[in-house]
Coordinates of C-alpha atoms in Angstrom, one line a residue:
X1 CA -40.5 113.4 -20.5
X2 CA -36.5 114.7 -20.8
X3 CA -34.1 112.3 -20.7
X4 CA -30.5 112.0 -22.0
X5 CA -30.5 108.4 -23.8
X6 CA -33.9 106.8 -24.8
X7 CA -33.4 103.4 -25.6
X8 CA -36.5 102.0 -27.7
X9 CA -36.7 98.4 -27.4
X10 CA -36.5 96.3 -24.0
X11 CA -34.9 93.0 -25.3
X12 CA -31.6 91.8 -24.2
X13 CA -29.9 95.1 -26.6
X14 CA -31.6 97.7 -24.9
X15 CA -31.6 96.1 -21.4
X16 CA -27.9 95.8 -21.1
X17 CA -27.5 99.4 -22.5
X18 CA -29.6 100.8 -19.9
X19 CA -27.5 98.8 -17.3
X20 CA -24.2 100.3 -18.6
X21 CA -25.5 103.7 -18.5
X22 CA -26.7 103.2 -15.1
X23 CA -24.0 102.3 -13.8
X24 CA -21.9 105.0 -15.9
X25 CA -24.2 107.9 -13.9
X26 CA -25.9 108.8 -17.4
X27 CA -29.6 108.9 -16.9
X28 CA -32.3 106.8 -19.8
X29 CA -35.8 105.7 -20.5
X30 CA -36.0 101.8 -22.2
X31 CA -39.8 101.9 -24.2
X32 CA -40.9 98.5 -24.6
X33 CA -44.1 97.7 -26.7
X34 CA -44.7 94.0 -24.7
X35 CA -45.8 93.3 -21.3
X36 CA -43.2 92.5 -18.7
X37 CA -44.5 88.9 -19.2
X38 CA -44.2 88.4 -23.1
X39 CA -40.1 89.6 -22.9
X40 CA -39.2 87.4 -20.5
X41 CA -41.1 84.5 -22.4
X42 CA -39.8 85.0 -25.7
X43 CA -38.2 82.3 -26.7
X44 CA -34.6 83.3 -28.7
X45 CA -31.0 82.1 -28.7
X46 CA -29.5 80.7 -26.0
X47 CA -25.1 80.6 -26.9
X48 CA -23.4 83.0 -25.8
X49 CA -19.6 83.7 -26.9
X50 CA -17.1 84.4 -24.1
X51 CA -16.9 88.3 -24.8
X52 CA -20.9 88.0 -24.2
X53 CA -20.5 86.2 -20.7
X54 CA -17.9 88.5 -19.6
X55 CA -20.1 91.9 -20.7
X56 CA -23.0 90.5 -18.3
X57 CA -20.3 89.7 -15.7
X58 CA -18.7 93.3 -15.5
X59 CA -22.4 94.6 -15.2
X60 CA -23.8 92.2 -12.3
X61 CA -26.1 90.2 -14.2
X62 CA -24.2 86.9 -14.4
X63 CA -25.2 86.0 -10.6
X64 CA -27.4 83.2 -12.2
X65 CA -25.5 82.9 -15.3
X66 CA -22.9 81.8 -13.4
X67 CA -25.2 79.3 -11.4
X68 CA -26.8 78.0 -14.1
X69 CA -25.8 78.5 -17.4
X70 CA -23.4 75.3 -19.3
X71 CA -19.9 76.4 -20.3
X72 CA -18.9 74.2 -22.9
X73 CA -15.2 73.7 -24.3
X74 CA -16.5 73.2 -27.7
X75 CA -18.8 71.8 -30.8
X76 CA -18.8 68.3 -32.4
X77 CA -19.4 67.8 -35.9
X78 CA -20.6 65.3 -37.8
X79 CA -20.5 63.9 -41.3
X80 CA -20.2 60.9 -43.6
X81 CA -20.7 58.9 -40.1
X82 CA -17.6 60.4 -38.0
X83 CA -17.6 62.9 -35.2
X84 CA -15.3 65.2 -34.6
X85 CA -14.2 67.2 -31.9
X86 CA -13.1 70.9 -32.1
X87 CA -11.9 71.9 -28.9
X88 CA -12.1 75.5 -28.5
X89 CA -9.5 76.5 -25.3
X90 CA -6.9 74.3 -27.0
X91 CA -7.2 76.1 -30.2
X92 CA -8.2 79.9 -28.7
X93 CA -5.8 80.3 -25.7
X94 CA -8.9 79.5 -23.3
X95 CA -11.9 80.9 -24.8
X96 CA -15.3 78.6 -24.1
X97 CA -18.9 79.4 -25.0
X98 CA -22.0 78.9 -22.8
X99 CA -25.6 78.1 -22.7
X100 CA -27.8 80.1 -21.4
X101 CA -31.3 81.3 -22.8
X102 CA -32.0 84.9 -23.7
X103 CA -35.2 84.6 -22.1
X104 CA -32.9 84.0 -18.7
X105 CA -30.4 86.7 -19.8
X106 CA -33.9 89.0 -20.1
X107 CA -35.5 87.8 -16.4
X108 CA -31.8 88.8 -15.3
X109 CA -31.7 92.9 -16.6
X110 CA -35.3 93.1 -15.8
X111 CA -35.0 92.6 -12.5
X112 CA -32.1 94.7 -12.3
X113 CA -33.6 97.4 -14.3
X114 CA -36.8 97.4 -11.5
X115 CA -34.7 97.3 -8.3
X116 CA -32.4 100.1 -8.8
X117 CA -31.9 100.7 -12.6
X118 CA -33.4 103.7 -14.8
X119 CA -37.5 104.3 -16.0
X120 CA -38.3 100.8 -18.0
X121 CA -42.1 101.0 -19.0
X122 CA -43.5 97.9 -20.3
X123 CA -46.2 98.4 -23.3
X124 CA -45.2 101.8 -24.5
X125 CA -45.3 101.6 -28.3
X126 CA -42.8 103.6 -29.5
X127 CA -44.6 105.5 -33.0
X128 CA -41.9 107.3 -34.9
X129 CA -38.5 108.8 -33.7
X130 CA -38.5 112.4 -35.0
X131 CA -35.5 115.3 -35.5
X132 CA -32.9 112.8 -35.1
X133 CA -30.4 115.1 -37.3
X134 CA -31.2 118.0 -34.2
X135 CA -29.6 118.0 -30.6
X136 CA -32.7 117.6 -28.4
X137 CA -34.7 114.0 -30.7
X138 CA -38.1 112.4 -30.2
X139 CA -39.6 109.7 -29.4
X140 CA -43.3 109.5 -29.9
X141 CA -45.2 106.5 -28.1
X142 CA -48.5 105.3 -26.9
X143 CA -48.4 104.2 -23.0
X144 CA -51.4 103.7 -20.7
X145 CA -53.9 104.9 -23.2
X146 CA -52.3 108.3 -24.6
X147 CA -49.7 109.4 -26.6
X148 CA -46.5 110.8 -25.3
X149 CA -43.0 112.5 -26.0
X150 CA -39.5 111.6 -24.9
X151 CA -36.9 113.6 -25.6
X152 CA -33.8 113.0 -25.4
X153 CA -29.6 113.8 -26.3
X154 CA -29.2 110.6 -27.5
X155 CA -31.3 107.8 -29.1
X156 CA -30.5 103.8 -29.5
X157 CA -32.9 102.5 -31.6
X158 CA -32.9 98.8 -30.1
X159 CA -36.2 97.4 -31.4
X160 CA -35.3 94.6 -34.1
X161 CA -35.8 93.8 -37.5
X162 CA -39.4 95.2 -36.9
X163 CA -39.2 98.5 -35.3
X164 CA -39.5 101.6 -36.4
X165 CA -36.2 103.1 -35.2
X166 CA -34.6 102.2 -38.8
X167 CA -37.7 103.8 -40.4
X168 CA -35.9 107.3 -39.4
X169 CA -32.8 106.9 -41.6
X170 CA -33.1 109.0 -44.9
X171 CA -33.6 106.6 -47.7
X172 CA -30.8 108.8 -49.8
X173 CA -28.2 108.0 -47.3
X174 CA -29.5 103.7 -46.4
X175 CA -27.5 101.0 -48.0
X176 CA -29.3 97.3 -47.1
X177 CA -27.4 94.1 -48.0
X178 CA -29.5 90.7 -47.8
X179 CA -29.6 87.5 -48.4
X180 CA -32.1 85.2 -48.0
X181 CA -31.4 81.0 -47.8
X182 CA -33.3 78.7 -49.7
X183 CA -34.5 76.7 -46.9
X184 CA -35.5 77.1 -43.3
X185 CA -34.9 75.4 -39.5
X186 CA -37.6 73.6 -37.8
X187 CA -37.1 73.7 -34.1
X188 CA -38.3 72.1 -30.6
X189 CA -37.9 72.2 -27.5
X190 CA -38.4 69.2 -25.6
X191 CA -38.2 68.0 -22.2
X192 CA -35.4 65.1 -22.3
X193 CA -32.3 65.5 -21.3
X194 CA -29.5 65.9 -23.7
X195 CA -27.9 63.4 -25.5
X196 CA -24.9 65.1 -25.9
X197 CA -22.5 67.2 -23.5
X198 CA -22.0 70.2 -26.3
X199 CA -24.2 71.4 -29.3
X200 CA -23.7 68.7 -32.7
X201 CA -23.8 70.4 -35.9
X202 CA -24.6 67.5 -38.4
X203 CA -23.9 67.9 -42.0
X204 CA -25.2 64.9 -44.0
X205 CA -27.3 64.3 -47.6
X206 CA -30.7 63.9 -45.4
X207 CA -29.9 67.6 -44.8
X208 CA -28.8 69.7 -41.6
X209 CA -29.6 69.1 -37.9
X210 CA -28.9 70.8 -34.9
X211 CA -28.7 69.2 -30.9
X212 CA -28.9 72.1 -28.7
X213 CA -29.7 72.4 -25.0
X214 CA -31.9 75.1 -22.7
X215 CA -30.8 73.2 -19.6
X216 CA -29.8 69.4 -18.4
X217 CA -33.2 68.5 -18.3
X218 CA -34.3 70.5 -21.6
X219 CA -33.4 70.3 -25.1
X220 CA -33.2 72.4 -28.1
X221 CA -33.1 70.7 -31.6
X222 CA -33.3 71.7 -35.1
X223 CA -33.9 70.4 -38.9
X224 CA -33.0 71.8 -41.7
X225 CA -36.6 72.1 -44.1
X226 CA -37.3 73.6 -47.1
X227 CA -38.6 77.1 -47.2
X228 CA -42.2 77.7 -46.2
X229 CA -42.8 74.5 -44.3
X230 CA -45.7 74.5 -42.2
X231 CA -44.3 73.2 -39.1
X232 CA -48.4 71.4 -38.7
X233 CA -47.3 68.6 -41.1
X234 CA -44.6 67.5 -39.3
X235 CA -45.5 65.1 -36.5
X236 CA -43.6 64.6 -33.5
X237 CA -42.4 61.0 -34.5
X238 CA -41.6 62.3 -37.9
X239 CA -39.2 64.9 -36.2
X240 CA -38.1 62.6 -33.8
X241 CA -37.5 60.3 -36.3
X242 CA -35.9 62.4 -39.0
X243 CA -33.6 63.5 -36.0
X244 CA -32.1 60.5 -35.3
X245 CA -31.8 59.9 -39.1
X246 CA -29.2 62.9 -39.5
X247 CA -27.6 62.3 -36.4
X248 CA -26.1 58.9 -37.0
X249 CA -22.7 57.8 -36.8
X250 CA -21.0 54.6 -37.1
X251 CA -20.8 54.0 -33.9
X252 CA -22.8 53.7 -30.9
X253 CA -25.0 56.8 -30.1
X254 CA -28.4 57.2 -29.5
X255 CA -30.9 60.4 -29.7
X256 CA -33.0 60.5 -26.6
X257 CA -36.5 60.9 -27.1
X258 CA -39.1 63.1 -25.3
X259 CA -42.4 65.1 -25.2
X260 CA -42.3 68.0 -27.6
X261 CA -43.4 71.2 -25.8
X262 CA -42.6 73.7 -28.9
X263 CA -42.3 73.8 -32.3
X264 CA -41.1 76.6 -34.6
X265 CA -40.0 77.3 -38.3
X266 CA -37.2 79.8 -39.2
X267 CA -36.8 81.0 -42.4
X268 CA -32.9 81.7 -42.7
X269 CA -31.6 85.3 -43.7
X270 CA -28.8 87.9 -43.6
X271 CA -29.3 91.5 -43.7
X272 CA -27.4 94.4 -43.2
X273 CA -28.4 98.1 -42.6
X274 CA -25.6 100.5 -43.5
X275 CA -25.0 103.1 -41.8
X276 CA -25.7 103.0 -38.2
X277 CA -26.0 106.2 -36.6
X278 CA -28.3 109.1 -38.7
X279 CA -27.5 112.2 -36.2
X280 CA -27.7 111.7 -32.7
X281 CA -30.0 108.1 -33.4
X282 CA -28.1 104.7 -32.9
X283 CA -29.4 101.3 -34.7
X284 CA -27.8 98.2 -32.2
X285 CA -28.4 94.4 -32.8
X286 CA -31.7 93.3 -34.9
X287 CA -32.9 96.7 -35.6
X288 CA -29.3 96.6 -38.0
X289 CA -28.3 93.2 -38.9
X290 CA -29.6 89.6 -39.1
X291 CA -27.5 87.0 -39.4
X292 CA -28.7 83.1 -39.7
X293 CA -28.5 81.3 -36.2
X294 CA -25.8 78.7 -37.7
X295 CA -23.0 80.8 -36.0
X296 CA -25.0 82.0 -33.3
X297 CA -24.3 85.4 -33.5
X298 CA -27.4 87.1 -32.7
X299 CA -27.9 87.9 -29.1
X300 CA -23.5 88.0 -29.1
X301 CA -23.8 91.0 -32.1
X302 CA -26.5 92.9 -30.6
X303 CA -24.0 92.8 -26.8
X304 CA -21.0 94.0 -28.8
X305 CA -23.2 97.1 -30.2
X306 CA -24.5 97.9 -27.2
X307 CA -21.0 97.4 -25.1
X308 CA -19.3 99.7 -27.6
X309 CA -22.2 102.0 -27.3
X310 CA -22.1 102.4 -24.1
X311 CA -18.4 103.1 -23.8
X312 CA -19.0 105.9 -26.6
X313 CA -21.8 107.6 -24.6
X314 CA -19.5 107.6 -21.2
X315 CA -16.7 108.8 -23.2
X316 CA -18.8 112.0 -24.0
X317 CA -20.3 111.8 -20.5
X318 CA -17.3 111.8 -19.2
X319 CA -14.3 113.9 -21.1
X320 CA -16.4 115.5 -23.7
X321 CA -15.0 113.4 -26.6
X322 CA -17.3 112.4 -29.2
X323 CA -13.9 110.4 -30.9
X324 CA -16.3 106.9 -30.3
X325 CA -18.9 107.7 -31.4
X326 CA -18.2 109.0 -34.5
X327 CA -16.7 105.7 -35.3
X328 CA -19.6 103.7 -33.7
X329 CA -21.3 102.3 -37.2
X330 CA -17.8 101.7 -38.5
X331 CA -16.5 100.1 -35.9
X332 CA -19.2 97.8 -35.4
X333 CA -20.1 97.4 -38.8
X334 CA -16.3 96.1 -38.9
X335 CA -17.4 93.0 -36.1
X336 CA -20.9 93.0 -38.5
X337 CA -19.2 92.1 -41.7
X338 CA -16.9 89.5 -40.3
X339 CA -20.0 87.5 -38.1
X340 CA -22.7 87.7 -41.3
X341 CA -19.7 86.3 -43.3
X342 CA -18.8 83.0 -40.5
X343 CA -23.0 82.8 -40.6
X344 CA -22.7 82.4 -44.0
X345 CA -19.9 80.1 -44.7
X346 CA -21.1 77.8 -41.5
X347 CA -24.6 77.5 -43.0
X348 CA -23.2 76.7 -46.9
X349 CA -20.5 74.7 -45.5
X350 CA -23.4 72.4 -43.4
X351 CA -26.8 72.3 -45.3
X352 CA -27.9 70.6 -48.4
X353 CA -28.9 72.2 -51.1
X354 CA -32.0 72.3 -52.3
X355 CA -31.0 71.6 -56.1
X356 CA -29.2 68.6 -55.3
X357 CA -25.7 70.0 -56.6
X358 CA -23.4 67.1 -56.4
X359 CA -20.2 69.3 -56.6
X360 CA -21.5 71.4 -53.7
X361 CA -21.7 68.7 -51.9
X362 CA -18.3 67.4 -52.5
X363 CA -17.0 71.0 -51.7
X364 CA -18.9 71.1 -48.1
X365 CA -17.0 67.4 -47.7
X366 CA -13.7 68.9 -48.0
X367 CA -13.8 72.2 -46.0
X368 CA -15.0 70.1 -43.3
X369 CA -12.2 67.8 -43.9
X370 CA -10.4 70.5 -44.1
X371 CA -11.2 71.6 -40.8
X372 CA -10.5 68.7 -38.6
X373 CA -7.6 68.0 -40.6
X374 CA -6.1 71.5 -40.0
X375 CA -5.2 72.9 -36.5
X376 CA -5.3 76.6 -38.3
X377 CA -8.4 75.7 -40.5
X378 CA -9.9 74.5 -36.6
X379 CA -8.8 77.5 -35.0
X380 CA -10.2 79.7 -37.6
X381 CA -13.4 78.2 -36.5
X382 CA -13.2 78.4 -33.1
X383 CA -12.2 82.1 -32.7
X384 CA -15.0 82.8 -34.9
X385 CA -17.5 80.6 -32.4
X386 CA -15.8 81.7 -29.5
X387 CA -16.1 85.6 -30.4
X388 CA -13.6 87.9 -32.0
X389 CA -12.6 91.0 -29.8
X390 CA -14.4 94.1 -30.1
X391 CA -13.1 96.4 -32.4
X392 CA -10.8 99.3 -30.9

């Protein structure tokens, strides 16, 4: 098989690249190693920053989005028995986040991708990408029983934290900057409304909890446990119950409670994979940078990668200038550096720590103080949540 991008990985990353291609005129194979019916059941974030919403939109894959998804004007937080309000258009010029699962944001470019969009094969294991310093690289994979070749001008290398597409960067040349958390999330999904109208991120000595939402009739919760919890020896009272515990306030507020359909432990990490481009292959999203899900940058990283990307690749299409992407890992490296470090001062600033350090503690007190004391501390915060621009 020729083509002239081949986009390994068929999550949210490599879906929306192949849209944007398509609709540039520049022709691409996505590989993914799942069945249609595990990607569109895989259970991931579900925030997405306003630069996020309006990528989908410009493609045509906000129809349900739009329909569907919760836009919310900002976060509550919680500690020493207060909530607080931050109210992200106020503080941003208009900017507003919204809830809508990946798995929905993956149903969406699927069906795109079938109808009218470029070759997406389902359970083609990509096995190595070879010659990516030449100007014609490979992609070897197993699909319907036998091994094939794909090659290609161009190769994005969208397959997470556990593909192979970062396996092809020379060792001599790779950089990797991690950081791994001391404690982990435990998270449900349960079918009760919300008890809240936007996400409450609770900071208290009990340790952190999260109130999310999937929809108005589902929820999304987390608790901050300590690393290598087995999610088996927590009950769903105990949850419930420990819920409740680091959600109160003085005042009168009450967690809903309902059947638990999933549970799930997290272990909480940052990583970075410098550089990313090695010749004419391309790392975007997971396959280059984990970031914890306090700031919920995920899914919104892995979009700006791939929108960047994909204005590179049509710039060459196009006028012959390479200008873009020869500052592609820069440039979102750049957006990289400033998300992993929001995801890291939102998780410090909000969990307990483990060692019980008293003058941590007391330090987490005051930037949150600090925070809904301050209109520039706030709005420091919110254009973080909200999404910075893409770099230029």
């Amino acid at each position: 098989m020729r083509t002239t991008v081949g986009i390994v990985g068929g999550g949210p990353a490599g879906l929306l690249l192949a849209r944007l291609l398509h609709l540039a005129g520049i022709d691409c194979v996505v590989l993914e190693s799942r069945t249609r019916a595990y990607v569109e059941q895989r259970q991931r974030a579900g925030m997405l920053e306003q630069g996020t919403v309006d990528a989908l939109r410009a493609c045509g894959a906000a129809e349900r989005l739009d329909a569907e998804g919760l836009v919310h004007q900002g976060i509550e937080l919680r500690f020493a028995g207060e909530r607080h309000h931050v109210d992200f258009p106020a503080l941003t010029g208009g900017r507003t986040v919204t809830i809508y699962a990946q798995t929905e944001i993956v149903k969406d470019l699927v069906a795109l991708q079938l109808a009218d969009g470029p070759p997406l094969l389902f359970e083609a294991k990509a096995l190595a990408v070879e010659k990516p310093e030449s100007d014609a690289p490979v992609v070897r994979f197993l699909h319907e029983g036998r091994e094939q070749t794909l090659t290609c001008d161009w190769i994005a290398g969208c397959d997470g934290f556990h593909g192979i597409s970062r396996e092809a960067f020379p060792t001599a040349t790779s950089r990797t900057y991690e950081h791994d958390y001391p404690y982990s999330w435990l998270g449900i999904l349960a079918d009760v409304p919300p008890s809240c109208e936007e996400l409450i991120y609770a900071r208290g000595e009990r340790g952190f909890a999260l109130h999310s939402m999937r929809s108005p009739a589902v929820s999304r919760l987390y608790l901050q446990v300590p690393g290598g919890t087995d999610v088996d020896d927590w009950s769903d009272e105990r949850i419930w119950d420990e819920l409740a515990a680091r959600f109160a306030i003085d005042a009168d507020w009450t967690l809903e409670r309902g059947p638990i359909t999933a549970k799930s432990v997290t272990p909480m990490r940052s990583y970075v994979h410098e550089p990313m481009r090695h010749g004419r292959l391309l790392l975007a999203g997971d396959a280059a940078h984990i970031v914890p899900p306090t700031g919920a940058k995920g899914l919104n990283l892995a979009v700006s990668d791939v929108s960047l990307l994909a204005r590179a690749l049509t710039d060459l299409h196009r006028s012959g200038s390479a200008q873009l992407l020869d500052r592609y890992s820069e440039l979102c490296l750049s957006r990289v550096w400033q998300a992993t470090r929001f995801s890291y001062d939102m998780t410090r600033m909000l969990h307990a720590q483990p060692n019980g350090d008293v003058f941590e503690g007391r330090l987490q007190l005051a930037r949150l103080r600090r925070i809904t004391a301050s209109r520039h501390a706030a709005a420091e915060l919110a254009a973080n949540y909200t999404g910075l621009p893409l770099p230029v």
